[in-house]
Amino acid sequence: MPTKWLSKPQQQAWRAYIDSVRLLQDALDAQLQADAGMPHAYYEILVRLSEAPGRRLRMAELATGTQSSRSRVSHAVTRLEQRGWIRREPCESDRRGQNALLTDEGFAALAAAAPGHVATVRATVVDVLSAAQLRALADASCAIAAAVRASAEHDGRE
Amino acid sequence: MPTKWLSKPQQQAWRAYIDSVRLLQDALDAQLQADAGMPHAYYEILVRLSEAPGRRLRMAELATGTQSSRSRVSHAVTRLEQRGWIRREPCESDRRGQNALLTDEGFAALAAAAPGHVATVRATVVDVLSAAQLRALADASCAIAAAVRASAEHDGRE
DNA sequence: TCAATGTAGTTGAGTGTTCAAGTATTCCGT
DNA sequence: ACGGAATACTTGAACACTCAACTACATTGA
């Protein structure tokens, strides 16, 4: 099957999108690294844990919750454990499992980092889009996420 | 100033967006790594060079063109040079400068990688959104990119 | 002309991510 | 009950990126 290339407007849209994504991610990482000493991915891990009952989650849940690989989470938790922000504990019901548990220090670090992060998110995304634009962005994002998951499944099952 | 937290719909939109971004970037990297042996960032470097007159660009232009830091591009070009896909050459007009030049092998590698990449972009983004959605995504992206650049400038000048 | 300042690019150390391979445990079918 | 397959998680090596420091050249202004 011959490749169906992108039309001009499609290509422009794609580039605008992917460029903005790179800029935004770098900005988020830079802000959190400078002000809170952690990359954005780590911040998201702390957020998930802080919202979980008992501030603890199975490693796999943490991975799916943050759209990450198990390996990534495993390494990240190791790092966060070294800083005293997370503890590991064995899982009751499944002896293969581990829970990651947010410590009080971790919660404090998250609480300290949150205002600056939210300010950045507002300054770069939420406050520069109209409500309708933000909704449209969310809709498109859901469609994209679903498509990525679908195509990953496709690849997996052959 | 007390932090102005995100409203519920704002937070949902933000999470949908940032989750989809992570999924998509990982998918793009995985596809290109598997099929073409390079990460997405390297692919974009080759694309920029392929479109430039004489297939060559100053390092700094390459950096701004790919929304990257100079350091990132410098490391990447070193790596791509080792694979024979890029060559460096001194710049005529400014003896501090370097041009990155896409080799024929590099162009061939890009040509080989392009169909698979475009297919992924279609399957995950372009073909799953309506024309209107894609336009909306592009608009939002432009606003985001502008805001990121503006806030970076803000930080820089103090 | 010359010193000060700015710009272009590189480098190395430290950090984060991926990939493949590993261990340990649980699940499933017979 | 038991052997094979699946699941949960970790690990180490290779790779990519960041940050700060560095060299080299250019520009500015007195």
mmCIF file of C-alpha atoms (C1' of nucleotides) in Angstrom:
data_model
loop_
_atom_site.group_PDB
_atom_site.id
_atom_site.type_symbol
_atom_site.label_atom_id
_atom_site.label_comp_id
_atom_site.label_asym_id
_atom_site.label_seq_id
_atom_site.Cartn_x
_atom_site.Cartn_y
_atom_site.Cartn_z
ATOM 1 C CA MET A 1 0.000 0.000 0.000
ATOM 2 C CA PRO A 2 1.494 3.334 -0.993
ATOM 3 C CA THR A 3 1.938 5.822 1.811
ATOM 4 C CA LYS A 4 -0.804 8.347 2.160
ATOM 5 C CA TRP A 5 1.096 11.512 3.001
ATOM 6 C CA LEU A 6 -0.397 14.309 5.029
ATOM 7 C CA SER A 7 -2.115 17.167 3.246
ATOM 8 C CA LYS A 8 -0.715 20.621 3.746
ATOM 9 C CA PRO A 9 -3.192 21.649 6.451
ATOM 10 C CA GLN A 10 -2.822 18.292 8.152
ATOM 11 C CA GLN A 11 0.912 18.688 8.211
ATOM 12 C CA GLN A 12 0.698 22.203 9.578
ATOM 13 C CA ALA A 13 -1.667 21.092 12.299
ATOM 14 C CA TRP A 14 0.510 18.150 13.185
ATOM 15 C CA ARG A 15 3.612 20.258 13.442
ATOM 16 C CA ALA A 16 1.916 22.927 15.492
ATOM 17 C CA TYR A 17 0.734 20.238 17.842
ATOM 18 C CA ILE A 18 3.963 18.340 18.206
ATOM 19 C CA ASP A 19 6.034 21.492 18.550
ATOM 20 C CA SER A 20 3.803 22.833 21.295
ATOM 21 C CA VAL A 21 3.977 19.517 23.084
ATOM 22 C CA ARG A 22 7.735 19.564 23.142
ATOM 23 C CA LEU A 23 7.852 23.152 24.328
ATOM 24 C CA LEU A 24 5.304 22.525 27.015
ATOM 25 C CA GLN A 25 6.890 19.385 28.348
ATOM 26 C CA ASP A 26 10.273 21.001 28.561
ATOM 27 C CA ALA A 27 8.750 24.001 30.331
ATOM 28 C CA LEU A 28 6.945 21.827 32.854
ATOM 29 C CA ASP A 29 10.068 19.822 33.557
ATOM 30 C CA ALA A 30 12.182 22.931 33.879
ATOM 31 C CA GLN A 31 9.809 24.638 36.269
ATOM 32 C CA LEU A 32 9.403 21.634 38.526
ATOM 33 C CA GLN A 33 13.073 20.793 38.431
ATOM 34 C CA ALA A 34 14.055 24.335 39.337
ATOM 35 C CA ASP A 35 11.453 24.939 42.012
ATOM 36 C CA ALA A 36 10.859 21.501 43.449
ATOM 37 C CA GLY A 37 13.821 19.366 42.442
ATOM 38 C CA MET A 38 11.831 16.789 40.548
ATOM 39 C CA PRO A 39 10.813 16.171 36.959
ATOM 40 C CA HIS A 40 7.203 16.285 35.884
ATOM 41 C CA ALA A 41 6.885 12.505 35.758
ATOM 42 C CA TYR A 42 7.817 12.270 39.423
ATOM 43 C CA TYR A 43 5.377 14.970 40.357
ATOM 44 C CA GLU A 44 2.603 12.988 38.710
ATOM 45 C CA ILE A 45 3.547 9.913 40.674
ATOM 46 C CA LEU A 46 3.276 11.851 43.906
ATOM 47 C CA VAL A 47 -0.079 13.257 42.817
ATOM 48 C CA ARG A 48 -1.510 9.815 42.112
ATOM 49 C CA LEU A 49 -0.345 8.495 45.434
ATOM 50 C CA SER A 50 -1.691 11.479 47.311
ATOM 51 C CA GLU A 51 -5.134 10.822 45.881
ATOM 52 C CA ALA A 52 -5.149 7.088 46.539
ATOM 53 C CA PRO A 53 -6.835 5.645 49.639
ATOM 54 C CA GLY A 54 -4.196 5.278 52.324
ATOM 55 C CA ARG A 55 -1.829 7.178 50.034
ATOM 56 C CA ARG A 56 -0.674 3.874 48.652
ATOM 57 C CA LEU A 57 -0.912 2.123 45.307
ATOM 58 C CA ARG A 58 0.293 -1.051 43.715
ATOM 59 C CA MET A 59 3.194 -0.476 41.366
ATOM 60 C CA ALA A 60 1.155 -1.576 38.379
ATOM 61 C CA GLU A 61 -1.699 0.762 39.219
ATOM 62 C CA LEU A 62 0.775 3.568 39.542
ATOM 63 C CA ALA A 63 2.132 2.704 36.132
ATOM 64 C CA THR A 64 -1.217 2.639 34.367
ATOM 65 C CA GLY A 65 -2.349 5.724 36.262
ATOM 66 C CA THR A 66 0.611 7.719 35.023
ATOM 67 C CA GLN A 67 0.624 6.219 31.517
ATOM 68 C CA SER A 68 4.075 4.824 32.168
ATOM 69 C CA SER A 69 5.908 1.570 31.858
ATOM 70 C CA ARG A 70 6.441 -0.576 34.914
ATOM 71 C CA SER A 71 10.146 -0.170 34.535
ATOM 72 C CA ARG A 72 9.899 3.586 34.555
ATOM 73 C CA VAL A 73 7.820 3.569 37.699
ATOM 74 C CA SER A 74 10.105 1.077 39.365
ATOM 75 C CA HIS A 75 13.140 3.244 38.764
ATOM 76 C CA ALA A 76 11.277 6.384 39.726
ATOM 77 C CA VAL A 77 10.016 4.911 42.976
ATOM 78 C CA THR A 78 13.533 3.811 43.810
ATOM 79 C CA ARG A 79 14.707 7.379 43.335
ATOM 80 C CA LEU A 80 11.831 8.874 45.297
ATOM 81 C CA GLU A 81 12.413 6.347 48.039
ATOM 82 C CA GLN A 82 16.002 7.541 48.334
ATOM 83 C CA ARG A 83 14.710 11.039 48.934
ATOM 84 C CA GLY A 84 12.358 9.773 51.594
ATOM 85 C CA TRP A 85 9.227 10.787 49.711
ATOM 86 C CA ILE A 86 7.952 7.273 49.117
ATOM 87 C CA ARG A 87 8.256 3.961 50.914
ATOM 88 C CA ARG A 88 7.754 0.493 49.506
ATOM 89 C CA GLU A 89 5.831 -2.117 51.410
ATOM 90 C CA PRO A 90 4.917 -5.669 50.486
ATOM 91 C CA CYS A 91 1.368 -6.284 49.361
ATOM 92 C CA GLU A 92 -0.886 -8.352 51.617
ATOM 93 C CA SER A 93 -2.966 -10.158 49.071
ATOM 94 C CA ASP A 94 -0.314 -10.931 46.489
ATOM 95 C CA ARG A 95 3.182 -11.726 47.529
ATOM 96 C CA ARG A 96 4.560 -10.691 44.157
ATOM 97 C CA GLY A 97 3.171 -7.232 44.653
ATOM 98 C CA GLN A 98 4.507 -4.061 46.156
ATOM 99 C CA ASN A 99 2.719 -1.002 47.375
ATOM 100 C CA ALA A 100 4.226 2.415 46.962
ATOM 101 C CA LEU A 101 3.319 4.574 49.927
ATOM 102 C CA LEU A 102 3.593 8.345 50.020
ATOM 103 C CA THR A 103 5.376 9.486 53.175
ATOM 104 C CA ASP A 104 4.578 12.655 55.088
ATOM 105 C CA GLU A 105 7.749 14.176 53.706
ATOM 106 C CA GLY A 106 6.585 13.242 50.225
ATOM 107 C CA PHE A 107 3.226 14.811 50.833
ATOM 108 C CA ALA A 108 4.911 17.946 52.090
ATOM 109 C CA ALA A 109 7.148 18.081 49.026
ATOM 110 C CA LEU A 110 4.098 17.736 46.817
ATOM 111 C CA ALA A 111 2.223 20.423 48.688
ATOM 112 C CA ALA A 112 5.205 22.724 48.329
ATOM 113 C CA ALA A 113 5.530 22.045 44.611
ATOM 114 C CA ALA A 114 1.861 22.276 43.697
ATOM 115 C CA PRO A 115 1.319 26.047 43.633
ATOM 116 C CA GLY A 116 4.190 26.696 41.260
ATOM 117 C CA HIS A 117 3.141 23.853 39.033
ATOM 118 C CA VAL A 118 -0.472 24.971 38.861
ATOM 119 C CA ALA A 119 0.679 28.489 38.082
ATOM 120 C CA THR A 120 2.699 27.160 35.163
ATOM 121 C CA VAL A 121 -0.184 25.053 33.906
ATOM 122 C CA ARG A 122 -2.419 28.098 34.038
ATOM 123 C CA ALA A 123 0.083 30.398 32.413
ATOM 124 C CA THR A 124 0.800 28.034 29.553
ATOM 125 C CA VAL A 125 -2.474 26.220 28.951
ATOM 126 C CA VAL A 126 -5.563 26.699 31.053
ATOM 127 C CA ASP A 127 -5.622 30.477 31.163
ATOM 128 C CA VAL A 128 -4.644 31.019 27.548
ATOM 129 C CA LEU A 129 -7.511 28.975 26.134
ATOM 130 C CA SER A 130 -11.198 29.755 26.202
ATOM 131 C CA ALA A 131 -13.479 27.287 27.935
ATOM 132 C CA ALA A 132 -14.572 26.027 24.540
ATOM 133 C CA GLN A 133 -10.995 25.631 23.375
ATOM 134 C CA LEU A 134 -10.067 23.753 26.489
ATOM 135 C CA ARG A 135 -13.015 21.448 26.004
ATOM 136 C CA ALA A 136 -12.030 20.879 22.405
ATOM 137 C CA LEU A 137 -8.483 20.119 23.484
ATOM 138 C CA ALA A 138 -9.743 17.607 26.005
ATOM 139 C CA ASP A 139 -11.974 15.943 23.434
ATOM 140 C CA ALA A 140 -9.187 15.636 20.927
ATOM 141 C CA SER A 141 -6.901 14.320 23.663
ATOM 142 C CA CYS A 142 -9.346 11.593 24.592
ATOM 143 C CA ALA A 143 -9.623 10.533 20.983
ATOM 144 C CA ILE A 144 -5.849 10.484 20.643
ATOM 145 C CA ALA A 145 -5.376 8.501 23.841
ATOM 146 C CA ALA A 146 -7.958 5.959 22.732
ATOM 147 C CA ALA A 147 -6.303 5.646 19.339
ATOM 148 C CA VAL A 148 -2.858 5.160 20.838
ATOM 149 C CA ARG A 149 -4.151 2.451 23.138
ATOM 150 C CA ALA A 150 -5.993 0.791 20.282
ATOM 151 C CA SER A 151 -2.980 0.763 18.015
ATOM 152 C CA ALA A 152 -0.775 -0.537 20.809
ATOM 153 C CA GLU A 153 -3.187 -3.410 21.304
ATOM 154 C CA HIS A 154 -3.128 -4.056 17.593
ATOM 155 C CA ASP A 155 0.619 -4.429 17.615
ATOM 156 C CA GLY A 156 0.591 -6.548 20.730
ATOM 157 C CA ARG A 157 -1.662 -9.269 19.456
ATOM 158 C CA GLU A 158 0.198 -10.543 16.430
ATOM 159 C CA MET B 1 -1.237 35.533 46.370
ATOM 160 C CA PRO B 2 -3.124 32.352 47.233
ATOM 161 C CA THR B 3 -2.987 29.637 44.610
ATOM 162 C CA LYS B 4 -5.913 29.537 42.270
ATOM 163 C CA TRP B 5 -6.507 25.833 41.870
ATOM 164 C CA LEU B 6 -8.025 24.321 38.783
ATOM 165 C CA SER B 7 -11.766 23.805 38.625
ATOM 166 C CA LYS B 8 -13.029 20.279 38.164
ATOM 167 C CA PRO B 9 -13.534 20.554 34.392
ATOM 168 C CA GLN B 10 -10.219 22.335 34.019
ATOM 169 C CA GLN B 11 -8.472 19.594 35.887
ATOM 170 C CA GLN B 12 -10.147 16.889 33.854
ATOM 171 C CA ALA B 13 -9.208 18.611 30.638
ATOM 172 C CA TRP B 14 -5.640 19.089 31.778
ATOM 173 C CA ARG B 15 -5.250 15.474 32.749
ATOM 174 C CA ALA B 16 -6.797 14.195 29.560
ATOM 175 C CA TYR B 17 -4.382 16.360 27.638
ATOM 176 C CA ILE B 18 -1.237 15.528 29.532
ATOM 177 C CA ASP B 19 -2.032 11.822 29.640
ATOM 178 C CA SER B 20 -2.598 11.697 25.907
ATOM 179 C CA VAL B 21 0.630 13.551 25.325
ATOM 180 C CA ARG B 22 2.613 11.038 27.301
ATOM 181 C CA LEU B 23 0.960 8.121 25.575
ATOM 182 C CA LEU B 24 1.480 9.607 22.166
ATOM 183 C CA GLN B 25 5.108 10.513 22.660
ATOM 184 C CA ASP B 26 5.941 7.081 23.961
ATOM 185 C CA ALA B 27 4.120 5.527 21.010
ATOM 186 C CA LEU B 28 5.962 7.674 18.492
ATOM 187 C CA ASP B 29 9.299 6.903 20.082
ATOM 188 C CA ALA B 30 8.543 3.211 20.251
ATOM 189 C CA GLN B 31 7.462 2.981 16.632
ATOM 190 C CA LEU B 32 10.440 4.881 15.288
ATOM 191 C CA GLN B 33 12.880 3.107 17.545
ATOM 192 C CA ALA B 34 11.555 -0.285 16.524
ATOM 193 C CA ASP B 35 11.240 0.364 12.793
ATOM 194 C CA ALA B 36 13.968 2.893 12.115
ATOM 195 C CA GLY B 37 16.356 2.709 15.039
ATOM 196 C CA MET B 38 15.984 6.305 16.117
ATOM 197 C CA PRO B 39 13.908 8.250 18.611
ATOM 198 C CA HIS B 40 11.353 10.778 17.476
ATOM 199 C CA ALA B 41 13.573 13.745 18.292
ATOM 200 C CA TYR B 42 16.226 12.450 15.897
ATOM 201 C CA TYR B 43 13.670 11.894 13.190
ATOM 202 C CA GLU B 44 12.617 15.508 13.456
ATOM 203 C CA ILE B 45 16.185 16.655 13.099
ATOM 204 C CA LEU B 46 16.523 14.692 9.891
ATOM 205 C CA VAL B 47 13.237 16.132 8.626
ATOM 206 C CA ARG B 48 14.351 19.701 9.213
ATOM 207 C CA LEU B 49 17.637 19.114 7.472
ATOM 208 C CA SER B 50 15.974 17.413 4.522
ATOM 209 C CA GLU B 51 13.828 20.492 3.959
ATOM 210 C CA ALA B 52 16.607 23.013 4.284
ATOM 211 C CA PRO B 53 18.357 24.433 1.200
ATOM 212 C CA GLY B 54 21.434 22.345 0.547
ATOM 213 C CA ARG B 55 20.185 19.966 3.229
ATOM 214 C CA ARG B 56 22.221 21.910 5.754
ATOM 215 C CA LEU B 57 21.438 24.111 8.734
ATOM 216 C CA ARG B 58 23.321 25.979 11.395
ATOM 217 C CA MET B 59 23.213 24.224 14.739
ATOM 218 C CA ALA B 60 21.234 27.038 16.320
ATOM 219 C CA GLU B 61 18.642 27.011 13.547
ATOM 220 C CA LEU B 62 18.286 23.308 13.974
ATOM 221 C CA ALA B 63 17.711 23.842 17.666
ATOM 222 C CA THR B 64 15.030 26.477 17.284
ATOM 223 C CA GLY B 65 13.456 24.552 14.422
ATOM 224 C CA THR B 66 13.019 21.481 16.573
ATOM 225 C CA GLN B 67 12.120 23.373 19.752
ATOM 226 C CA SER B 68 15.209 21.965 21.425
ATOM 227 C CA SER B 69 18.134 23.178 23.430
ATOM 228 C CA ARG B 70 21.473 23.655 21.746
ATOM 229 C CA SER B 71 22.949 21.029 23.983
ATOM 230 C CA ARG B 72 20.363 18.492 22.958
ATOM 231 C CA VAL B 73 20.983 19.119 19.296
ATOM 232 C CA SER B 74 24.722 19.023 19.768
ATOM 233 C CA HIS B 75 24.555 15.615 21.412
ATOM 234 C CA ALA B 76 22.050 14.349 18.878
ATOM 235 C CA VAL B 77 24.123 15.472 15.911
ATOM 236 C CA THR B 78 27.155 13.760 17.402
ATOM 237 C CA ARG B 79 25.173 10.556 17.589
ATOM 238 C CA LEU B 80 23.736 10.900 14.097
ATOM 239 C CA GLU B 81 27.178 11.687 12.771
ATOM 240 C CA GLN B 82 28.455 8.415 14.206
ATOM 241 C CA ARG B 83 25.794 6.601 12.202
ATOM 242 C CA GLY B 84 26.814 8.446 9.077
ATOM 243 C CA TRP B 85 23.491 10.208 8.650
ATOM 244 C CA ILE B 86 24.795 13.698 9.255
ATOM 245 C CA ARG B 87 28.100 15.457 8.723
ATOM 246 C CA ARG B 88 29.376 18.612 10.376
ATOM 247 C CA GLU B 89 31.086 21.289 8.401
ATOM 248 C CA PRO B 90 32.446 24.663 9.471
ATOM 249 C CA CYS B 91 30.383 27.709 8.618
ATOM 250 C CA GLU B 92 31.751 30.143 6.051
ATOM 251 C CA SER B 93 30.495 33.412 7.390
ATOM 252 C CA ASP B 94 31.027 32.833 11.098
ATOM 253 C CA ARG B 95 33.953 30.843 12.308
ATOM 254 C CA ARG B 96 32.190 29.988 15.534
ATOM 255 C CA GLY B 97 29.421 28.305 13.587
ATOM 256 C CA GLN B 98 28.848 24.794 12.384
ATOM 257 C CA ASN B 99 26.531 23.486 9.742
ATOM 258 C CA ALA B 100 24.855 20.135 10.111
ATOM 259 C CA LEU B 101 24.559 18.493 6.716
ATOM 260 C CA LEU B 102 22.286 15.568 5.909
ATOM 261 C CA THR B 103 24.174 12.845 4.077
ATOM 262 C CA ASP B 104 22.710 10.649 1.366
ATOM 263 C CA GLU B 105 22.642 7.798 3.847
ATOM 264 C CA GLY B 106 20.763 10.037 6.241
ATOM 265 C CA PHE B 107 18.284 10.976 3.577
ATOM 266 C CA ALA B 108 17.800 7.324 2.738
ATOM 267 C CA ALA B 109 17.238 6.480 6.394
ATOM 268 C CA LEU B 110 14.665 9.240 6.626
ATOM 269 C CA ALA B 111 12.927 8.092 3.450
ATOM 270 C CA ALA B 112 12.789 4.566 4.833
ATOM 271 C CA ALA B 113 11.405 5.718 8.169
ATOM 272 C CA ALA B 114 8.823 8.156 6.864
ATOM 273 C CA PRO B 115 6.024 5.823 5.758
ATOM 274 C CA GLY B 116 5.840 4.022 9.073
ATOM 275 C CA HIS B 117 5.945 7.269 10.970
ATOM 276 C CA VAL B 118 3.204 8.860 8.893
ATOM 277 C CA ALA B 119 1.100 5.763 9.335
ATOM 278 C CA THR B 120 1.460 6.077 13.093
ATOM 279 C CA VAL B 121 0.638 9.767 13.039
ATOM 280 C CA ARG B 122 -2.465 9.014 11.017
ATOM 281 C CA ALA B 123 -3.527 6.107 13.168
ATOM 282 C CA THR B 124 -3.131 8.003 16.415
ATOM 283 C CA VAL B 125 -4.010 11.593 15.544
ATOM 284 C CA VAL B 126 -4.831 12.780 12.064
ATOM 285 C CA ASP B 127 -7.280 10.086 11.064
ATOM 286 C CA VAL B 128 -9.058 9.883 14.408
ATOM 287 C CA LEU B 129 -9.996 13.568 14.465
ATOM 288 C CA SER B 130 -12.418 15.405 12.235
ATOM 289 C CA ALA B 131 -11.074 18.265 10.170
ATOM 290 C CA ALA B 132 -12.649 20.686 12.611
ATOM 291 C CA GLN B 133 -11.143 18.899 15.592
ATOM 292 C CA LEU B 134 -7.735 18.922 14.005
ATOM 293 C CA ARG B 135 -8.036 22.632 13.336
ATOM 294 C CA ALA B 136 -9.093 23.219 16.913
ATOM 295 C CA LEU B 137 -6.138 21.191 18.135
ATOM 296 C CA ALA B 138 -3.797 23.232 15.991
ATOM 297 C CA ASP B 139 -5.268 26.491 17.255
ATOM 298 C CA ALA B 140 -4.947 25.472 20.861
ATOM 299 C CA SER B 141 -1.408 24.292 20.185
ATOM 300 C CA CYS B 142 -0.404 27.626 18.748
ATOM 301 C CA ALA B 143 -1.803 29.408 21.762
ATOM 302 C CA ILE B 144 0.036 27.055 24.086
ATOM 303 C CA ALA B 145 3.307 27.428 22.227
ATOM 304 C CA ALA B 146 3.025 31.200 22.319
ATOM 305 C CA ALA B 147 2.258 31.146 26.025
ATOM 306 C CA VAL B 148 5.199 28.893 26.781
ATOM 307 C CA ARG B 149 7.544 31.141 24.854
ATOM 308 C CA ALA B 150 6.121 34.209 26.549
ATOM 309 C CA SER B 151 6.501 32.795 30.024
ATOM 310 C CA ALA B 152 10.032 31.641 29.248
ATOM 311 C CA GLU B 153 10.894 35.172 28.228
ATOM 312 C CA HIS B 154 9.364 36.459 31.424
ATOM 313 C CA ASP B 155 11.607 34.242 33.493
ATOM 314 C CA GLY B 156 14.663 35.073 31.459
ATOM 315 C CA ARG B 157 14.575 38.812 31.935
ATOM 316 C CA GLU B 158 14.850 39.140 35.681
ATOM 317 C "C1'" DT C 1 42.692 49.390 19.267
ATOM 318 C "C1'" DC C 2 41.369 46.944 22.934
ATOM 319 C "C1'" DA C 3 38.745 45.334 26.748
ATOM 320 C "C1'" DA C 4 34.223 43.910 27.907
ATOM 321 C "C1'" DT C 5 30.385 41.602 26.674
ATOM 322 C "C1'" DG C 6 27.675 38.670 23.859
ATOM 323 C "C1'" DT C 7 27.062 34.616 20.806
ATOM 324 C "C1'" DA C 8 27.939 29.683 18.838
ATOM 325 C "C1'" DG C 9 28.717 25.524 19.969
ATOM 326 C "C1'" DT C 10 30.695 21.617 22.802
ATOM 327 C "C1'" DT C 11 31.525 18.781 26.725
ATOM 328 C "C1'" DG C 12 31.127 15.809 30.944
ATOM 329 C "C1'" DA C 13 28.730 14.578 34.890
ATOM 330 C "C1'" DG C 14 24.459 13.495 36.682
ATOM 331 C "C1'" DT C 15 19.818 11.991 35.944
ATOM 332 C "C1'" DG C 16 15.910 9.698 33.715
ATOM 333 C "C1'" DT C 17 14.199 6.277 30.253
ATOM 334 C "C1'" DT C 18 14.120 2.021 27.558
ATOM 335 C "C1'" DC C 19 14.853 -2.653 26.523
ATOM 336 C "C1'" DA C 20 15.683 -7.224 27.501
ATOM 337 C "C1'" DA C 21 16.409 -10.449 30.797
ATOM 338 C "C1'" DG C 22 15.911 -11.800 35.318
ATOM 339 C "C1'" DT C 23 13.330 -13.720 39.909
ATOM 340 C "C1'" DA C 24 9.307 -14.736 42.425
ATOM 341 C "C1'" DT C 25 4.587 -15.780 42.712
ATOM 342 C "C1'" DT C 26 -0.013 -16.892 41.063
ATOM 343 C "C1'" DC C 27 -3.252 -18.837 37.894
ATOM 344 C "C1'" DC C 28 -5.019 -22.393 34.968
ATOM 345 C "C1'" DG C 29 -6.022 -26.800 32.899
ATOM 346 C "C1'" DT C 30 -5.918 -31.442 33.380
ATOM 347 C "C1'" DA D 1 -1.833 -31.976 42.726
ATOM 348 C "C1'" DC D 2 1.170 -30.371 39.431
ATOM 349 C "C1'" DG D 3 3.462 -28.428 35.390
ATOM 350 C "C1'" DG D 4 3.158 -24.686 32.146
ATOM 351 C "C1'" DA D 5 1.816 -20.125 31.242
ATOM 352 C "C1'" DA D 6 0.859 -15.678 32.790
ATOM 353 C "C1'" DT D 7 1.650 -11.819 36.056
ATOM 354 C "C1'" DA D 8 4.328 -8.521 39.246
ATOM 355 C "C1'" DC D 9 8.113 -6.331 39.744
ATOM 356 C "C1'" DT D 10 13.227 -5.425 39.454
ATOM 357 C "C1'" DT D 11 17.649 -4.840 37.467
ATOM 358 C "C1'" DG D 12 21.669 -3.360 34.592
ATOM 359 C "C1'" DA D 13 23.327 -1.649 30.446
ATOM 360 C "C1'" DA D 14 22.730 1.455 26.756
ATOM 361 C "C1'" DC D 15 20.974 5.601 25.446
ATOM 362 C "C1'" DA D 16 18.984 10.503 25.692
ATOM 363 C "C1'" DC D 17 18.645 14.832 27.993
ATOM 364 C "C1'" DT D 18 19.851 18.653 31.308
ATOM 365 C "C1'" DC D 19 22.730 21.753 33.549
ATOM 366 C "C1'" DA D 20 26.708 24.272 34.202
ATOM 367 C "C1'" DA D 21 31.084 25.159 32.705
ATOM 368 C "C1'" DC D 22 34.050 25.779 29.024
ATOM 369 C "C1'" DT D 23 36.454 27.341 24.376
ATOM 370 C "C1'" DA D 24 36.408 30.122 20.545
ATOM 371 C "C1'" DC D 25 34.932 33.788 17.892
ATOM 372 C "C1'" DA D 26 32.314 38.206 17.078
ATOM 373 C "C1'" DT D 27 30.530 42.608 18.359
ATOM 374 C "C1'" DT D 28 30.338 46.778 20.849
ATOM 375 C "C1'" DG D 29 31.789 50.997 22.612
ATOM 376 C "C1'" DA D 30 35.115 54.075 24.490
#
